[in-house]
Amino acid sequence: KAVLSSAFLLSETPDPIPTTIKGTIPSWINGSFLRNGPGKFEFGEDRYTHWFDGMAMMHRFHICEGNVTYSSRFLRSDSYVQNSEKNRIVVSEFGTFASPDPCKNIFERFFSRFQIPKATDNAAVNFVKYKGDYYVSTETNYMRRVDPQSLETKEKVDWTQYVAVNSATAHPHYDREGATYNMGNSYGRDGSFYNIIRVPPPEEKEGEEDSAELNGAEVICSIPATEPRKPSYYHSFVMSENYIVFVEQPIKLDLIRFLLYRIMGKSFNQIMVWDPQCDTIFHLVNRHTGKSQVRYYAGPMFTLHQINAFEDNGFLIMDMCCGDDGEFIGDFTLENLRNETGEKMDKFYNSLCRTLPRRYVLPLTVDEDTPLDQNLVTLPNCTATAKQTKPGEVFMTHEELHSDELLQYGGLEFPHINYDKYNGRPYRYFYSCGFGHVFSDSLLKMDVHTKELKVWRYPGLYPSEPVFVASPKATEEDDGVVLSVIITPREDKSTFLLVLDAKTFTELGRAEVPVNIPYGFHGVFNEMG
């Protein structure tokens, strides 16, 4: 309960304030650590019911010459502004249905339930980058451009004005030429499609015009949903140097229920259905040609975040955080997260599915000469399998990418790698949060070659997603630091930015912030900042 309780009384800190440094912040770190997540859960007498619904709050830790300042702002989304003006919740979110305006008469209120609700622009999930500009993003068709220095909210951007999609993820990928890739759904008479989007690299802006610009965005591949009226929910996707893999998992969006949910007064999370009778399908797409041929599949599982993917001797190796029960997403209601007793919180935690790192291996050379019912994975020291069950279809089993040691830390999530140098390439290390509690209570460094862990954990401290920052003269993959915001619910106004040596996973220093900061979602390091 304490991890979230301070979030109900938060105020923003628009002007940078100094922090108290303990230990040493390396002088070579020069930039801004940007974080995003829910920060306001009440308007007047109304409260959101789900953790994902809180109004977006952006945070900036500016690091320069061993010093750190902190600032924060609420995103001035249309949702935030309209809720503030009415002093009640007027825009529906993922887990909260906005009731009809009480000022309308009974007939107006009744008929308003038959109107398709507008998607929210409460972009509380991540900071993303397109054509050199920063945006904050959620999983609707709207993003908001923001100033990464002042955290000022700029214009709202609608994906539908650039490409034919109804939504886009908050986890794009970036190639080494500066292009950005993302995925978004589209719905129409022909069914539901998962669309791979490419936004070209930035160009020189004429007269340095300060405006959002996604011109040149294009859909490079449309994948039809296996069940047209029940497309899969997805939070992210996989990209290697030559391929994109979309994981069609058994968490389904029931479109019929979606059409009825407003009439019934139901929130969006209630149209999500976990269907363990369905297999998990891996759609492999060549990102240069947009072609998709072989169908790969595995048993039912869910994944929110991928770790990395790379090609090796005719195989695509995919590492992901996976679980076996996709019912859990709707469980993160504020009622569950604010349980009054430790016993109730423990009961809730024990009901949750653990997410663990897994490796899947996709053979890339499957053709008419490939034998049936024979393990095609010939990589040394790899226990993942892939068998062609019939022409053009390959069934896979995974390798557990961890030892039993991980289980004492409760599984892991929010993985991060040395993205700039190793995304889409063979790699050795990833960093993540360990979940021995409903909220993460440790930071982990995993060696995927040996499956050995390094751990940072202290009672009463709750870390956020770790972000790796490479040192300027790095010669090895883990030369650099790991940044994480640590929530301290047992002590008021003592949240701090933690800086770990990425190689040894020991603390170098921390920057203590004299304000309360909520537990958030995702962040990025902006070297320009």
PDB file of N, CA and C in Angstrom, residues 28-33 63 416-420 431 466-472 474 477-483 499-500 502 524-527:
ATOM      1  N   TRP A  28      31.445  11.676 -16.159  1.00  0.00           N
ATOM      2  CA  TRP A  28      31.238  11.522 -17.614  1.00  0.00           C
ATOM      3  C   TRP A  28      29.757  11.409 -17.990  1.00  0.00           C
ATOM      4  N   ILE A  29      28.872  11.163 -17.002  1.00  0.00           N
ATOM      5  CA  ILE A  29      27.442  11.080 -17.335  1.00  0.00           C
ATOM      6  C   ILE A  29      26.928  12.491 -17.578  1.00  0.00           C
ATOM      7  N   ASN A  30      26.449  12.755 -18.768  1.00  0.00           N
ATOM      8  CA  ASN A  30      26.000  14.098 -19.136  1.00  0.00           C
ATOM      9  C   ASN A  30      24.722  13.989 -19.952  1.00  0.00           C
ATOM     10  N   GLY A  31      23.598  14.194 -19.294  1.00  0.00           N
ATOM     11  CA  GLY A  31      22.323  14.089 -19.992  1.00  0.00           C
ATOM     12  C   GLY A  31      21.176  14.044 -19.013  1.00  0.00           C
ATOM     13  N   SER A  32      20.023  13.611 -19.511  1.00  0.00           N
ATOM     14  CA  SER A  32      18.815  13.582 -18.680  1.00  0.00           C
ATOM     15  C   SER A  32      18.210  12.190 -18.676  1.00  0.00           C
ATOM     16  N   PHE A  33      17.909  11.711 -17.498  1.00  0.00           N
ATOM     17  CA  PHE A  33      17.171  10.467 -17.330  1.00  0.00           C
ATOM     18  C   PHE A  33      15.699  10.840 -17.249  1.00  0.00           C
ATOM     19  N   ILE A  63      21.675  15.198 -15.217  1.00  0.00           N
ATOM     20  CA  ILE A  63      22.967  14.815 -14.633  1.00  0.00           C
ATOM     21  C   ILE A  63      24.075  15.526 -15.397  1.00  0.00           C
ATOM     22  N   HIS A 416      16.252  -4.509 -19.714  1.00  0.00           N
ATOM     23  CA  HIS A 416      16.952  -3.467 -20.464  1.00  0.00           C
ATOM     24  C   HIS A 416      18.339  -3.973 -20.820  1.00  0.00           C
ATOM     25  N   ILE A 417      18.813  -3.620 -22.013  1.00  0.00           N
ATOM     26  CA  ILE A 417      20.147  -4.028 -22.463  1.00  0.00           C
ATOM     27  C   ILE A 417      20.944  -2.790 -22.867  1.00  0.00           C
ATOM     28  N   ASN A 418      22.174  -3.011 -23.266  1.00  0.00           N
ATOM     29  CA  ASN A 418      22.976  -1.960 -23.905  1.00  0.00           C
ATOM     30  C   ASN A 418      22.411  -1.810 -25.320  1.00  0.00           C
ATOM     31  N   TYR A 419      21.299  -1.069 -25.423  1.00  0.00           N
ATOM     32  CA  TYR A 419      20.472  -1.072 -26.637  1.00  0.00           C
ATOM     33  C   TYR A 419      21.213  -0.522 -27.852  1.00  0.00           C
ATOM     34  N   ASP A 420      21.885   0.604 -27.689  1.00  0.00           N
ATOM     35  CA  ASP A 420      22.498   1.264 -28.842  1.00  0.00           C
ATOM     36  C   ASP A 420      23.499   0.375 -29.566  1.00  0.00           C
ATOM     37  N   TYR A 431      19.586  -6.262 -17.826  1.00  0.00           N
ATOM     38  CA  TYR A 431      19.304  -5.734 -16.488  1.00  0.00           C
ATOM     39  C   TYR A 431      17.783  -5.703 -16.330  1.00  0.00           C
ATOM     40  N   PRO A 466      15.506  -0.500 -14.696  1.00  0.00           N
ATOM     41  CA  PRO A 466      16.895  -0.060 -14.853  1.00  0.00           C
ATOM     42  C   PRO A 466      17.193   0.341 -16.297  1.00  0.00           C
ATOM     43  N   VAL A 467      17.953   1.405 -16.466  1.00  0.00           N
ATOM     44  CA  VAL A 467      18.342   1.871 -17.808  1.00  0.00           C
ATOM     45  C   VAL A 467      19.861   1.933 -17.869  1.00  0.00           C
ATOM     46  N   PHE A 468      20.434   1.274 -18.872  1.00  0.00           N
ATOM     47  CA  PHE A 468      21.886   1.225 -19.038  1.00  0.00           C
ATOM     48  C   PHE A 468      22.374   2.455 -19.808  1.00  0.00           C
ATOM     49  N   VAL A 469      23.488   3.044 -19.341  1.00  0.00           N
ATOM     50  CA  VAL A 469      24.138   4.156 -20.043  1.00  0.00           C
ATOM     51  C   VAL A 469      25.602   3.781 -20.216  1.00  0.00           C
ATOM     52  N   ALA A 470      26.046   3.687 -21.462  1.00  0.00           N
ATOM     53  CA  ALA A 470      27.427   3.284 -21.745  1.00  0.00           C
ATOM     54  C   ALA A 470      28.403   4.406 -21.425  1.00  0.00           C
ATOM     55  N   SER A 471      29.583   4.045 -20.946  1.00  0.00           N
ATOM     56  CA  SER A 471      30.620   5.049 -20.720  1.00  0.00           C
ATOM     57  C   SER A 471      31.198   5.483 -22.070  1.00  0.00           C
ATOM     58  N   PRO A 472      31.742   6.695 -22.150  1.00  0.00           N
ATOM     59  CA  PRO A 472      32.169   7.247 -23.451  1.00  0.00           C
ATOM     60  C   PRO A 472      33.259   6.416 -24.136  1.00  0.00           C
ATOM     61  N   ALA A 474      33.764   3.060 -23.760  1.00  0.00           N
ATOM     62  CA  ALA A 474      33.447   1.659 -23.483  1.00  0.00           C
ATOM     63  C   ALA A 474      34.084   0.730 -24.514  1.00  0.00           C
ATOM     64  N   GLU A 477      30.705  -4.775 -23.346  1.00  0.00           N
ATOM     65  CA  GLU A 477      29.257  -4.599 -23.356  1.00  0.00           C
ATOM     66  C   GLU A 477      28.722  -3.952 -22.088  1.00  0.00           C
ATOM     67  N   ASP A 478      29.323  -4.271 -20.941  1.00  0.00           N
ATOM     68  CA  ASP A 478      28.807  -3.737 -19.673  1.00  0.00           C
ATOM     69  C   ASP A 478      29.682  -2.634 -19.093  1.00  0.00           C
ATOM     70  N   ASP A 479      30.437  -1.943 -19.946  1.00  0.00           N
ATOM     71  CA  ASP A 479      31.159  -0.743 -19.508  1.00  0.00           C
ATOM     72  C   ASP A 479      30.164   0.410 -19.421  1.00  0.00           C
ATOM     73  N   GLY A 480      29.815   0.819 -18.216  1.00  0.00           N
ATOM     74  CA  GLY A 480      28.863   1.913 -18.072  1.00  0.00           C
ATOM     75  C   GLY A 480      28.189   1.851 -16.725  1.00  0.00           C
ATOM     76  N   VAL A 481      27.029   2.490 -16.644  1.00  0.00           N
ATOM     77  CA  VAL A 481      26.267   2.523 -15.396  1.00  0.00           C
ATOM     78  C   VAL A 481      24.838   2.080 -15.661  1.00  0.00           C
ATOM     79  N   VAL A 482      24.150   1.720 -14.584  1.00  0.00           N
ATOM     80  CA  VAL A 482      22.724   1.429 -14.625  1.00  0.00           C
ATOM     81  C   VAL A 482      22.022   2.437 -13.719  1.00  0.00           C
ATOM     82  N   LEU A 483      21.000   3.106 -14.268  1.00  0.00           N
ATOM     83  CA  LEU A 483      20.230   4.108 -13.526  1.00  0.00           C
ATOM     84  C   LEU A 483      18.875   3.530 -13.145  1.00  0.00           C
ATOM     85  N   VAL A 499      22.752   5.052  -8.933  1.00  0.00           N
ATOM     86  CA  VAL A 499      23.708   4.841 -10.019  1.00  0.00           C
ATOM     87  C   VAL A 499      24.577   3.635  -9.648  1.00  0.00           C
ATOM     88  N   LEU A 500      24.440   2.557 -10.424  1.00  0.00           N
ATOM     89  CA  LEU A 500      25.223   1.344 -10.205  1.00  0.00           C
ATOM     90  C   LEU A 500      26.304   1.218 -11.267  1.00  0.00           C
ATOM     91  N   ALA A 502      27.710  -0.863 -13.880  1.00  0.00           N
ATOM     92  CA  ALA A 502      27.046  -1.958 -14.592  1.00  0.00           C
ATOM     93  C   ALA A 502      27.861  -3.244 -14.557  1.00  0.00           C
ATOM     94  N   VAL A 524      13.982   6.636 -20.419  1.00  0.00           N
ATOM     95  CA  VAL A 524      15.087   6.644 -21.387  1.00  0.00           C
ATOM     96  C   VAL A 524      16.152   7.622 -20.886  1.00  0.00           C
ATOM     97  N   PHE A 525      17.363   7.442 -21.388  1.00  0.00           N
ATOM     98  CA  PHE A 525      18.420   8.417 -21.107  1.00  0.00           C
ATOM     99  C   PHE A 525      18.633   9.251 -22.358  1.00  0.00           C
ATOM    100  N   ASN A 526      18.527  10.566 -22.200  1.00  0.00           N
ATOM    101  CA  ASN A 526      18.683  11.499 -23.320  1.00  0.00           C
ATOM    102  C   ASN A 526      20.048  12.158 -23.220  1.00  0.00           C
ATOM    103  N   GLU A 527      20.984  11.707 -24.048  1.00  0.00           N
ATOM    104  CA  GLU A 527      22.345  12.252 -23.996  1.00  0.00           C
ATOM    105  C   GLU A 527      22.403  13.718 -24.374  1.00  0.00           C
TER     106      GLU A 527
END
